[in-house]
JSON list of C-alpha atoms in Angstrom, two decimals:
[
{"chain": "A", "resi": 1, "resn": "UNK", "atom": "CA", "xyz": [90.21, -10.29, -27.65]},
{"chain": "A", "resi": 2, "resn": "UNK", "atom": "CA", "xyz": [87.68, -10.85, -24.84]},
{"chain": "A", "resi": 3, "resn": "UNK", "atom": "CA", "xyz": [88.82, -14.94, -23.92]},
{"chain": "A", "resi": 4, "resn": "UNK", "atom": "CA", "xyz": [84.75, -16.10, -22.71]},
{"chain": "A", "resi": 5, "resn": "UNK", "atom": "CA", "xyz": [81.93, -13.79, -24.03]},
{"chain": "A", "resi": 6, "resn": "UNK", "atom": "CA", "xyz": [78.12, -13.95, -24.27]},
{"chain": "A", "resi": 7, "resn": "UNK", "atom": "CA", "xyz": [75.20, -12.81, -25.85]},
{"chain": "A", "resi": 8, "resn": "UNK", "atom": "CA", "xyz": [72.98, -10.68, -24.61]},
{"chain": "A", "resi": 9, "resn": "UNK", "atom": "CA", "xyz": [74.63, -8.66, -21.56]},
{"chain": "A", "resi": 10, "resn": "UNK", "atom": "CA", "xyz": [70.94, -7.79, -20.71]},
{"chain": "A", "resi": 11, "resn": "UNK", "atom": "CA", "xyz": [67.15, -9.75, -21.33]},
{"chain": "A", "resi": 12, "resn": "UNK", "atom": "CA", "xyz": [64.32, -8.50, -20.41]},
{"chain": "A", "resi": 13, "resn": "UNK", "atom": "CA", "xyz": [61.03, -10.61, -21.76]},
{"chain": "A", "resi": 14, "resn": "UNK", "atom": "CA", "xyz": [57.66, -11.27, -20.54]},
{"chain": "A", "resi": 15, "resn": "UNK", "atom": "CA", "xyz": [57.03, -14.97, -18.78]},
{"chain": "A", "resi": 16, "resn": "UNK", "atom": "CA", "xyz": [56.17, -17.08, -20.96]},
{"chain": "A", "resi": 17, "resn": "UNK", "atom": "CA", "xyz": [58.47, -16.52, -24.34]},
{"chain": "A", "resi": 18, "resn": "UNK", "atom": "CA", "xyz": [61.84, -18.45, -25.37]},
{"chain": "A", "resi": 19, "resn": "UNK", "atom": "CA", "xyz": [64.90, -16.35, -25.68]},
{"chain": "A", "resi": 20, "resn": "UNK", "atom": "CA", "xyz": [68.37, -18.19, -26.15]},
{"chain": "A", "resi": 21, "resn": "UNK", "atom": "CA", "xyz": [71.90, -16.93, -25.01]},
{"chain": "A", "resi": 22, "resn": "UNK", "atom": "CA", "xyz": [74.67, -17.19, -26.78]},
{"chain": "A", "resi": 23, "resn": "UNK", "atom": "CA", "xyz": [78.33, -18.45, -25.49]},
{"chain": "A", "resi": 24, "resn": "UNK", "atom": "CA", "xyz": [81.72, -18.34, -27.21]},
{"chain": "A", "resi": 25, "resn": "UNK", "atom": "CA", "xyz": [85.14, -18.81, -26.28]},
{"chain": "A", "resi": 26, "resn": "UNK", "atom": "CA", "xyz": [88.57, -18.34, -28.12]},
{"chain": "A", "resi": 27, "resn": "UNK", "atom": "CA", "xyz": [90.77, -20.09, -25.43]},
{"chain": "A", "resi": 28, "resn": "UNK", "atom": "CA", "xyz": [91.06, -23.21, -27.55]},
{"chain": "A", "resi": 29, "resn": "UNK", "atom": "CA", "xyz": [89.00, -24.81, -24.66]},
{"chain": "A", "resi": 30, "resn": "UNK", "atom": "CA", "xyz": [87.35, -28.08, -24.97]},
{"chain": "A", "resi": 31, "resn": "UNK", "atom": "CA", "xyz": [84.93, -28.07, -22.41]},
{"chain": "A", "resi": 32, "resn": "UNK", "atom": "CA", "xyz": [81.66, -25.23, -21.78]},
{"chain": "A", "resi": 33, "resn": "UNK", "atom": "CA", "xyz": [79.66, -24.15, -18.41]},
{"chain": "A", "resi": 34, "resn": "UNK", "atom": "CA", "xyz": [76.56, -22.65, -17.91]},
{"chain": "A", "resi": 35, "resn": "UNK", "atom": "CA", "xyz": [75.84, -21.67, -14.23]},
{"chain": "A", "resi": 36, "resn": "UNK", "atom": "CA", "xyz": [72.92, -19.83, -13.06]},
{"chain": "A", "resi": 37, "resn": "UNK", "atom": "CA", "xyz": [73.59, -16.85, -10.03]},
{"chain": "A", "resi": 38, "resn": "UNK", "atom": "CA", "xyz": [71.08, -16.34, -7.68]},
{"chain": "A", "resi": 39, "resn": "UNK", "atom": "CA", "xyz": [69.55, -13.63, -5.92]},
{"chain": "A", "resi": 40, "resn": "UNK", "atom": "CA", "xyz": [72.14, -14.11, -3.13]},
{"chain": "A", "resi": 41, "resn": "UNK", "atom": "CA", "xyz": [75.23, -14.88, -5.56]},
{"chain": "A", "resi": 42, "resn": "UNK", "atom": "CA", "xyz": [75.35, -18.35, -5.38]},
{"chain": "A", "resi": 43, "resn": "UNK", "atom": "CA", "xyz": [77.09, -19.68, -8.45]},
{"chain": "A", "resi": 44, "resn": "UNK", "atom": "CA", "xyz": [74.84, -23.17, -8.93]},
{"chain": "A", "resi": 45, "resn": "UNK", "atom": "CA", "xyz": [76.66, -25.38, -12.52]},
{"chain": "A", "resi": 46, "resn": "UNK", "atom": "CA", "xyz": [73.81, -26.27, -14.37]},
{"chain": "A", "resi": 47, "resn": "UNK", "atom": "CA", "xyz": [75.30, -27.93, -17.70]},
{"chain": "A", "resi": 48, "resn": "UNK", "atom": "CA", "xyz": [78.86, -29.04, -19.05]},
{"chain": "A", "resi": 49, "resn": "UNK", "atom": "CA", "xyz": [79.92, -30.28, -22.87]},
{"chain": "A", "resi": 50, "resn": "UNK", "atom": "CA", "xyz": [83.02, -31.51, -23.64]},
{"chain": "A", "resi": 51, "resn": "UNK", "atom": "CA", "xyz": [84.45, -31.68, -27.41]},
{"chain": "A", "resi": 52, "resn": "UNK", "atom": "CA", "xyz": [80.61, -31.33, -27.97]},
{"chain": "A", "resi": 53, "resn": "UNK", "atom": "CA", "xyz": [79.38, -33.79, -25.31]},
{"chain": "A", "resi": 54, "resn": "UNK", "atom": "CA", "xyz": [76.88, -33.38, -22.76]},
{"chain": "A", "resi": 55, "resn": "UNK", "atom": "CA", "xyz": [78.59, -34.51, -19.30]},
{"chain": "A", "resi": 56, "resn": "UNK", "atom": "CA", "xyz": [76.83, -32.43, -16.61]},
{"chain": "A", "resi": 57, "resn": "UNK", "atom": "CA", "xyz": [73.40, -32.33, -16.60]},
{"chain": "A", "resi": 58, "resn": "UNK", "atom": "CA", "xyz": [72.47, -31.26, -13.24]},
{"chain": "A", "resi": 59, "resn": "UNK", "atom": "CA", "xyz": [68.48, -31.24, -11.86]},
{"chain": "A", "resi": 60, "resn": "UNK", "atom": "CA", "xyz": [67.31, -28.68, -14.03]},
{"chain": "A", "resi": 61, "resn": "UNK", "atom": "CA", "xyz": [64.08, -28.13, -15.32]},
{"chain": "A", "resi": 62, "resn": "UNK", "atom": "CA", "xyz": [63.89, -29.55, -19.00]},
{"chain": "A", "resi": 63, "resn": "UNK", "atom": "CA", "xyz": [62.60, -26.21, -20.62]},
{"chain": "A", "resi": 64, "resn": "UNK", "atom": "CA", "xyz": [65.98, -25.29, -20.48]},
{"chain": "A", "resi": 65, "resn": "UNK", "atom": "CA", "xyz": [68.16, -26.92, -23.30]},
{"chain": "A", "resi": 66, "resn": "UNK", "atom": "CA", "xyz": [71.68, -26.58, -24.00]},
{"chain": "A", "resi": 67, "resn": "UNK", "atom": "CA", "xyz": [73.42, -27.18, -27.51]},
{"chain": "A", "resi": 68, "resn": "UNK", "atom": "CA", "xyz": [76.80, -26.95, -28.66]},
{"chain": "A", "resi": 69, "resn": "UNK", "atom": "CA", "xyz": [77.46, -26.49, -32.22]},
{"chain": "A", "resi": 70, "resn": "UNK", "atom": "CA", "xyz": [81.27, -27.11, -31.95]},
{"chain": "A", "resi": 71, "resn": "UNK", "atom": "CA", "xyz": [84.10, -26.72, -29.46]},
{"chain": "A", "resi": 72, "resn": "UNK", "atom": "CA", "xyz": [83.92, -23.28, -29.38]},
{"chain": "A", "resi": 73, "resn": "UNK", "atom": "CA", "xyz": [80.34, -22.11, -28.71]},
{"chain": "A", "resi": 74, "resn": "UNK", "atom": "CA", "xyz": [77.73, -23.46, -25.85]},
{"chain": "A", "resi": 75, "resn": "UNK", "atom": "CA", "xyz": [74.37, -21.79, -26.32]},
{"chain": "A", "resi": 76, "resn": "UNK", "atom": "CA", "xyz": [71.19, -21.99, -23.87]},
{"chain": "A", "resi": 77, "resn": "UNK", "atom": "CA", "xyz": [67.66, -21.86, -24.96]},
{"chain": "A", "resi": 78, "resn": "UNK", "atom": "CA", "xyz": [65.21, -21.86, -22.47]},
{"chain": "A", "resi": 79, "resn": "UNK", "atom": "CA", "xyz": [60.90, -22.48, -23.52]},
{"chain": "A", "resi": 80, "resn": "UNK", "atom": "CA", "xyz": [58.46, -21.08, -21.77]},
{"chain": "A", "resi": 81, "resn": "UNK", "atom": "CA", "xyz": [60.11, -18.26, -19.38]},
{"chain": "A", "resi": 82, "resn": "UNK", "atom": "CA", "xyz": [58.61, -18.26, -15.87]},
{"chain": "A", "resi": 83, "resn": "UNK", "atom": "CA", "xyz": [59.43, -15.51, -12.75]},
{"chain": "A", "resi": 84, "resn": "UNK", "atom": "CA", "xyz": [61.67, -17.87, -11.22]},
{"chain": "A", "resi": 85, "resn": "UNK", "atom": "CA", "xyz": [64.42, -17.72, -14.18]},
{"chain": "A", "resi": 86, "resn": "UNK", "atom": "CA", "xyz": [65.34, -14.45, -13.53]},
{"chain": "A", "resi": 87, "resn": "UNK", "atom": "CA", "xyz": [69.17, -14.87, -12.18]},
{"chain": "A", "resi": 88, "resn": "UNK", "atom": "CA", "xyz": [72.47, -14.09, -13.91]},
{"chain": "A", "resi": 89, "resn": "UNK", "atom": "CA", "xyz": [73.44, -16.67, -16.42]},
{"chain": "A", "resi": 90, "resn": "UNK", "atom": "CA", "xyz": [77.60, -17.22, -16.84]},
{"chain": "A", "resi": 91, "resn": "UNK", "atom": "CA", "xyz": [79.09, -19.32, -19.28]},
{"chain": "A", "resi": 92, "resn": "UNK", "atom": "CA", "xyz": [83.08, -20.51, -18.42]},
{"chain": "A", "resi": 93, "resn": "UNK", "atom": "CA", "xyz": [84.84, -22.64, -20.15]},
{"chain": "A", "resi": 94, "resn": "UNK", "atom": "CA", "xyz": [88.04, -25.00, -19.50]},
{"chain": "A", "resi": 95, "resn": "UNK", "atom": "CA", "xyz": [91.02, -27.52, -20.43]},
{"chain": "A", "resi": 96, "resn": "UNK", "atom": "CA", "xyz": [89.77, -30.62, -19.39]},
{"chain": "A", "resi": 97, "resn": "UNK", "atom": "CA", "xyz": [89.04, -30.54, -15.40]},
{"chain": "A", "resi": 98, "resn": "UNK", "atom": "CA", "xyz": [91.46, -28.09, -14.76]},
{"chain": "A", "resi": 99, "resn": "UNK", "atom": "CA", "xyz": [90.57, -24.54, -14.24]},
{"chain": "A", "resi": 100, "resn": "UNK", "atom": "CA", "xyz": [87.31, -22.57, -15.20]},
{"chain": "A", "resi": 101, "resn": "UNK", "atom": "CA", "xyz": [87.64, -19.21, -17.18]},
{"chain": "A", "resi": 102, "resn": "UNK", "atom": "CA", "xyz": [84.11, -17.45, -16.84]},
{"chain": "A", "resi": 103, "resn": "UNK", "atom": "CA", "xyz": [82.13, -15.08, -19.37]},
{"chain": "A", "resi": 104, "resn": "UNK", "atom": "CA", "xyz": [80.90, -11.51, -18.61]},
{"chain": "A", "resi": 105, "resn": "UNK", "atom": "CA", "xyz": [77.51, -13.12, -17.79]},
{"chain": "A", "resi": 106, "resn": "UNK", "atom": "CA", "xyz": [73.79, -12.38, -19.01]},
{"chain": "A", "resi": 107, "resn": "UNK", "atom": "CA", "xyz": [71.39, -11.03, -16.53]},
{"chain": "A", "resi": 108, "resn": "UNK", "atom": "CA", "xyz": [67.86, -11.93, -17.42]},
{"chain": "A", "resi": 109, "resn": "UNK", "atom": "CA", "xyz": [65.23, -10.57, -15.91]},
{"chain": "A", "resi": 110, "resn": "UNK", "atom": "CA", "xyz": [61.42, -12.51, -16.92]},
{"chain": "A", "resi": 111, "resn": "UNK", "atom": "CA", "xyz": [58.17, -9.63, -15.86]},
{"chain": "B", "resi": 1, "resn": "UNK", "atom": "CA", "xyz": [74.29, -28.84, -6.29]},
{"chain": "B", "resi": 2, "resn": "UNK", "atom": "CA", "xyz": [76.37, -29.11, -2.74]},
{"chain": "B", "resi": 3, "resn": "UNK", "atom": "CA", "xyz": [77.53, -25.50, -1.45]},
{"chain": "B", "resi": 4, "resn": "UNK", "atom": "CA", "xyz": [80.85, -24.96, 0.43]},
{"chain": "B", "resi": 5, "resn": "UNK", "atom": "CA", "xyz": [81.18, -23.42, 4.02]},
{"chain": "B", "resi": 6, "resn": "UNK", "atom": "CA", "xyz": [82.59, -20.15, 3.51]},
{"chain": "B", "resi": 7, "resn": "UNK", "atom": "CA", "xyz": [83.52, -17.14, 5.90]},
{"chain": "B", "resi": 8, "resn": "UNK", "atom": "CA", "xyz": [82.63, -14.78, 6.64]},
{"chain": "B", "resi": 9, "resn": "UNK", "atom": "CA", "xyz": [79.76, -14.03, 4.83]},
{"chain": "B", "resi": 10, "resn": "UNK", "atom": "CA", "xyz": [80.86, -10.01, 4.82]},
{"chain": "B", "resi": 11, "resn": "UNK", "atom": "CA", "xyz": [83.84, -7.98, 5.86]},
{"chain": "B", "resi": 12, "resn": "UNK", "atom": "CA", "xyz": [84.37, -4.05, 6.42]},
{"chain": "B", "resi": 13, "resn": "UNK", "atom": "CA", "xyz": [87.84, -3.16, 6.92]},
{"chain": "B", "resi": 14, "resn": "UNK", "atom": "CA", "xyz": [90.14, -0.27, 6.08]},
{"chain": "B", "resi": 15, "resn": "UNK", "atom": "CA", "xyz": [92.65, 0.97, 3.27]},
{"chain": "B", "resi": 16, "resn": "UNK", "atom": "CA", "xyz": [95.84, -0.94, 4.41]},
{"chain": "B", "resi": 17, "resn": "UNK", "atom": "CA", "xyz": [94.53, -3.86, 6.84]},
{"chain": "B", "resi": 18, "resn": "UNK", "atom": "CA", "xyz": [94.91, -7.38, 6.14]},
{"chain": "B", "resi": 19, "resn": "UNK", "atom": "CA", "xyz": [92.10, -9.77, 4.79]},
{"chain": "B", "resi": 20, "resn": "UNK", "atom": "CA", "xyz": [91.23, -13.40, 5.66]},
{"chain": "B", "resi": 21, "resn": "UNK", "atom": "CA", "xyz": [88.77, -15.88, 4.42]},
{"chain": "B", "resi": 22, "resn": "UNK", "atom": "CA", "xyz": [88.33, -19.61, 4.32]},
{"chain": "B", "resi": 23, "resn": "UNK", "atom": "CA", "xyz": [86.05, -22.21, 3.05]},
{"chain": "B", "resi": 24, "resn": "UNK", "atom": "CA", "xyz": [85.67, -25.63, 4.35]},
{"chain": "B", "resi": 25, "resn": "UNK", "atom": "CA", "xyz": [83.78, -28.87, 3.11]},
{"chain": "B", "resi": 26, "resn": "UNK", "atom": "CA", "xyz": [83.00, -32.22, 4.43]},
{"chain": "B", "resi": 27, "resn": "UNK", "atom": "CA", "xyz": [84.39, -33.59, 1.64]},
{"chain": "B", "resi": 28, "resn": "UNK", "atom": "CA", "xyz": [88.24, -34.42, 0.10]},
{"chain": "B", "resi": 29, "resn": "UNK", "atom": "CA", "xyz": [88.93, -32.19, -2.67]},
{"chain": "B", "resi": 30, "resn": "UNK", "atom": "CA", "xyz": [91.67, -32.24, -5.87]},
{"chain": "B", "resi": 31, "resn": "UNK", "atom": "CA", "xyz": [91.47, -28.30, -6.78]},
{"chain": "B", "resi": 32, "resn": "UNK", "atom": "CA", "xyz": [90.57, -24.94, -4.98]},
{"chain": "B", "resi": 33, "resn": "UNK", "atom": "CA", "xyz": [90.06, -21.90, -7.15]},
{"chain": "B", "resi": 34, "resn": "UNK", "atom": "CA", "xyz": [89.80, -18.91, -5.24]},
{"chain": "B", "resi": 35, "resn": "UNK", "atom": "CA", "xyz": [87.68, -16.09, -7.53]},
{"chain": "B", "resi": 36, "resn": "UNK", "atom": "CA", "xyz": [86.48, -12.16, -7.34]},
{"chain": "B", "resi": 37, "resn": "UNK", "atom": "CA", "xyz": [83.76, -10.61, -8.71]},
{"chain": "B", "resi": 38, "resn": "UNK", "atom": "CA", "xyz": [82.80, -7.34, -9.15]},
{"chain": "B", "resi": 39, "resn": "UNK", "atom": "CA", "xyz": [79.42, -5.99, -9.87]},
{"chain": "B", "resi": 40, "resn": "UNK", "atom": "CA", "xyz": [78.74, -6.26, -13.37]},
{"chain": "B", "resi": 41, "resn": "UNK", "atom": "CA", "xyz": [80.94, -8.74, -14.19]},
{"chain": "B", "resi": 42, "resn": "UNK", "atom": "CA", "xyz": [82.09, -12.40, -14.40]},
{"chain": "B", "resi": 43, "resn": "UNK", "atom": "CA", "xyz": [84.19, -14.09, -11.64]},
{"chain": "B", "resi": 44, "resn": "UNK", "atom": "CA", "xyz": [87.82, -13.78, -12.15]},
{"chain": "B", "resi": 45, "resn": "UNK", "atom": "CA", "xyz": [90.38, -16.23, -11.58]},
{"chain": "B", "resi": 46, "resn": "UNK", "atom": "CA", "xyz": [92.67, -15.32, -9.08]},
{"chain": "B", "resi": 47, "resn": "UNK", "atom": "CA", "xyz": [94.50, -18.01, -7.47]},
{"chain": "B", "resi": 48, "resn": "UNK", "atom": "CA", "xyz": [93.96, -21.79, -8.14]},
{"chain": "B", "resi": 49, "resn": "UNK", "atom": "CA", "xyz": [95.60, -24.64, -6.09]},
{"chain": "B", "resi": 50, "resn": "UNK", "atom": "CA", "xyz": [95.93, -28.76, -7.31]},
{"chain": "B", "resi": 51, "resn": "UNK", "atom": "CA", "xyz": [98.37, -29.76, -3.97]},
{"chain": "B", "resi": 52, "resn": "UNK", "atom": "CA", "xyz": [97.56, -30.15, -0.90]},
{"chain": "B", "resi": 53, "resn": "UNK", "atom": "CA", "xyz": [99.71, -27.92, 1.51]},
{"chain": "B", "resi": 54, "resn": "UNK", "atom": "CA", "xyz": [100.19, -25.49, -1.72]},
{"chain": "B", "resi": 55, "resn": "UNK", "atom": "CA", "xyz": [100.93, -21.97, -1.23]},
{"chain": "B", "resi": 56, "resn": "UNK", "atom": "CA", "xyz": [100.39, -19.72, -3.91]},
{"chain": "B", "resi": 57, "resn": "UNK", "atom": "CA", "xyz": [100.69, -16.05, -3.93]},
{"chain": "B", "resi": 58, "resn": "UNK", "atom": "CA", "xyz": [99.10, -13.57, -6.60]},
{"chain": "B", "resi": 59, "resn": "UNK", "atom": "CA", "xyz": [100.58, -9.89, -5.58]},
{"chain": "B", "resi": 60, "resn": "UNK", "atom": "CA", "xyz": [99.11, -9.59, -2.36]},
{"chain": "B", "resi": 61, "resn": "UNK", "atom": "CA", "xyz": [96.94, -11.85, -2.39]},
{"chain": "B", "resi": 62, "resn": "UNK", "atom": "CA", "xyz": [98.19, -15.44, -0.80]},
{"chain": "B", "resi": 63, "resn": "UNK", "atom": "CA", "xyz": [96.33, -18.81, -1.24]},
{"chain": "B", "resi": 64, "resn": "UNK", "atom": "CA", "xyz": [96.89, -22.30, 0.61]},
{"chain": "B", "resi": 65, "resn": "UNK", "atom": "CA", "xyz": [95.31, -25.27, -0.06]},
{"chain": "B", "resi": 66, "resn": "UNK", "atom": "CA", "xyz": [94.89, -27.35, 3.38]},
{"chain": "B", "resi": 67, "resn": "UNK", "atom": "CA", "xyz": [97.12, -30.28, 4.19]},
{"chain": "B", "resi": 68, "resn": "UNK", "atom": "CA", "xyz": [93.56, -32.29, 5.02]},
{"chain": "B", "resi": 69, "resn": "UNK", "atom": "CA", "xyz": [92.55, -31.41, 1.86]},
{"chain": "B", "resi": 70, "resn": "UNK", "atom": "CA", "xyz": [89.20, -30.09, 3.41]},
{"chain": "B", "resi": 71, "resn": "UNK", "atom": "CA", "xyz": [89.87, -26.53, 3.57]},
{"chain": "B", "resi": 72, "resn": "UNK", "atom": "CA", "xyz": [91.58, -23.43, 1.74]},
{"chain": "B", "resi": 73, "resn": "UNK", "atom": "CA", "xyz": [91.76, -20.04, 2.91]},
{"chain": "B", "resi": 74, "resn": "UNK", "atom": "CA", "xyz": [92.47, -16.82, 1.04]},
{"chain": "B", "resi": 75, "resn": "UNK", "atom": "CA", "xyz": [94.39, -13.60, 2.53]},
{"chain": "B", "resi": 76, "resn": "UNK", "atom": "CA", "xyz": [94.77, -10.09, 0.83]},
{"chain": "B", "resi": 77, "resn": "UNK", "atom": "CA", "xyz": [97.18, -8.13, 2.60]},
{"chain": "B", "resi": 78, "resn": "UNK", "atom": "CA", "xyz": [97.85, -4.30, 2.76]},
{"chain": "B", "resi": 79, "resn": "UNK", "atom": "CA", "xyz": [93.86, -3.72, 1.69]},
{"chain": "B", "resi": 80, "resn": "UNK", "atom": "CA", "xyz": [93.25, -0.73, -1.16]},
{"chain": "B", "resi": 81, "resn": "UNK", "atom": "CA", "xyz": [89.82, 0.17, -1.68]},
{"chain": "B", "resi": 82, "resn": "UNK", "atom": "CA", "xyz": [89.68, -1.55, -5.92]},
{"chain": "B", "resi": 83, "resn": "UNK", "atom": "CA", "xyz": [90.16, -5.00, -3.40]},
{"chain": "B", "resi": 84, "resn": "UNK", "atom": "CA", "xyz": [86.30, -4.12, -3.21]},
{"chain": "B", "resi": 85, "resn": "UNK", "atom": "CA", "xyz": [84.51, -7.44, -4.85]},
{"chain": "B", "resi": 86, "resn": "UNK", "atom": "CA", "xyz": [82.49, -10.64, -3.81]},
{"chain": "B", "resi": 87, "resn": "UNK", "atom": "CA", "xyz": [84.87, -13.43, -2.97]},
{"chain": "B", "resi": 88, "resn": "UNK", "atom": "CA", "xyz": [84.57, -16.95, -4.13]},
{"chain": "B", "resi": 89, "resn": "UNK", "atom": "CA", "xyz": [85.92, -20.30, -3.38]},
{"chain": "B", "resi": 90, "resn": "UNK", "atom": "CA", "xyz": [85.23, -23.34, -4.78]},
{"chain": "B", "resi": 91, "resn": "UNK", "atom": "CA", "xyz": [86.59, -26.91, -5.08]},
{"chain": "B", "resi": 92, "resn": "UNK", "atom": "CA", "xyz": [86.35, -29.85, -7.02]},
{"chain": "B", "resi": 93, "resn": "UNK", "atom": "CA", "xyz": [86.03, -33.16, -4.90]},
{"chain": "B", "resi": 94, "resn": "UNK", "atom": "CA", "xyz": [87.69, -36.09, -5.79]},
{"chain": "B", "resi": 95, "resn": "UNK", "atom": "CA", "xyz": [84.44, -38.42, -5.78]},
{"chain": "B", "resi": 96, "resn": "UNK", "atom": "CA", "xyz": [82.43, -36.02, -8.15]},
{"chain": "B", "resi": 97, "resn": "UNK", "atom": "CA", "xyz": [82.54, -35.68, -12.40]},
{"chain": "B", "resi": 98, "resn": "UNK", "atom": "CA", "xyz": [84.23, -33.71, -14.05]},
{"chain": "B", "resi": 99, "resn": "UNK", "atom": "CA", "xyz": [84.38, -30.44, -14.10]},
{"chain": "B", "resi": 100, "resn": "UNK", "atom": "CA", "xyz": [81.67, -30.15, -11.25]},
{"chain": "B", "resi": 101, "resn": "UNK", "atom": "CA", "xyz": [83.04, -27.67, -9.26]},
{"chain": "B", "resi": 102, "resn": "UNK", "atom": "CA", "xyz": [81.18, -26.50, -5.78]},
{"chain": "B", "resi": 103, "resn": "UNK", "atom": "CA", "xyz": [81.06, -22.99, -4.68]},
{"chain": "B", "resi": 104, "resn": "UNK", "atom": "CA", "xyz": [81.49, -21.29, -1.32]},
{"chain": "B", "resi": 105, "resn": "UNK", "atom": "CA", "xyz": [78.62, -18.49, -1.10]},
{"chain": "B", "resi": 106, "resn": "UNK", "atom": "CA", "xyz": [81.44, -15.72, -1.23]},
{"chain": "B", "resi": 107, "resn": "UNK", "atom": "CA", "xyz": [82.80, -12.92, 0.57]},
{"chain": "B", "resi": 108, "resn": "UNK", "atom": "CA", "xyz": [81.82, -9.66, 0.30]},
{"chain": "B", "resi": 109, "resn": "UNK", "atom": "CA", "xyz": [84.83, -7.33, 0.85]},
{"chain": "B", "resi": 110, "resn": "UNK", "atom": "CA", "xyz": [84.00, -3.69, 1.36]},
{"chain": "B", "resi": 111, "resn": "UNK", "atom": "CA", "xyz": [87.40, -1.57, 1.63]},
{"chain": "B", "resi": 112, "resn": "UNK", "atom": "CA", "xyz": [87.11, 2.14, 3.28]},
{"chain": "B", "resi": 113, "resn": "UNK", "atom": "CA", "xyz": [89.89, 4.79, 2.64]}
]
């Protein structure tokens, strides 16, 4: 009855190849996060959808696109893998603005 | 994306002793949420504050959410070594969209029996 869980736990792919990650919640949530962790931890938002709406779109690089089928599910497909996009990948999820519930995370790792 | 001030960056301390950690911003906020992580995993909610001058306690673990609305700190008293995590703040100003939360760069709590 895991609340925010995603898909893989682990990638490992060669630069260059698209790989998408998977995000579901069962909080009744209407709005999804996808944050990328650094090296050094930081947490850094990267996208937001509410009731299926894109509202954050922060400075990040356009191979990586973000698509929300319904409420429940925020998925993240990113073209053309490069070094660089290795990090930890969380999806969270809230009630409007109020608090942020995160997922287990997906740590990607591009060679 | 704007980072908050948070400190310290790292803290050793023994079974039983108290814990204290704060993070501070330029910048009026409407919400802390104080987190933990632990390796492997997804940040946890622990404690979240909407009120300025709030104090909300989780167990041992005591959150306040400052009166200028700059600041929150985070104390874990009576330390027991599963206390061992990466601590995060973060806040959500009153200026910015929603949902856009900033984080502090945590606090790395290592616990020794």
């Amino acid at each position: 009855d895991t609340a925010v869980s995603q898909t893989p736990k682990y990638l490992v792919t060669q630069m260059g190849n698209d790989k998408s990650i998977k995000c579901e919640q069962n909080l009744g949530h209407d709005t999804m996060y996808w944050y990328k962790q650094d090296s050094k931890k930081f947490l850094k938002i990267m996208f937001s959808y509410n009731n299926k709406e894109l509202i954050i779109n922060e400075t990040v690089p356009n191979r990586f696109s973000p698509k929300s089928p319904d409420k429940a599910h925020l998925n993240l497909h990113i073209n053309s893998l490069e070094l660089g996009d290795s990090a930890v990948y969380f999806c969270a999820s809230s009630h409007g603005m109020e608090t942020q519930y995160f997922g287990p995370g997906t740590r990607l790792l591009v060679l | 994306g704007q980072q908050l001030n948070q400190s310290p960056q790292s803290m050793f301390i023994q079974e039983g002793e108290d814990v204290s950690m704060n993070c501070t911003s330029s910048s009026i906020f409407n919400t802390w949420l104080w987190y933990k992580q632990e390796p492997g995993e997804g940040p946890v909610l622990l404690i979240a504050l909407y009120k300025a001058g709030e104090l909300t306690s989780n167990g041992r673990l005591t959150a306040q959410f400052g009166i200028t609305r700059k600041d929150s700190f985070l104390n874990i008293s009576a330390s027991i070594p599963s206390d061992v995590g990466i601590y995060f703040c973060a806040g959500h100003p009153v200026t910015d969209s929603w949902g856009k939360f900033q984080f502090g760069a945590g606090t790395q709590v290592v616990v020794t029996p």
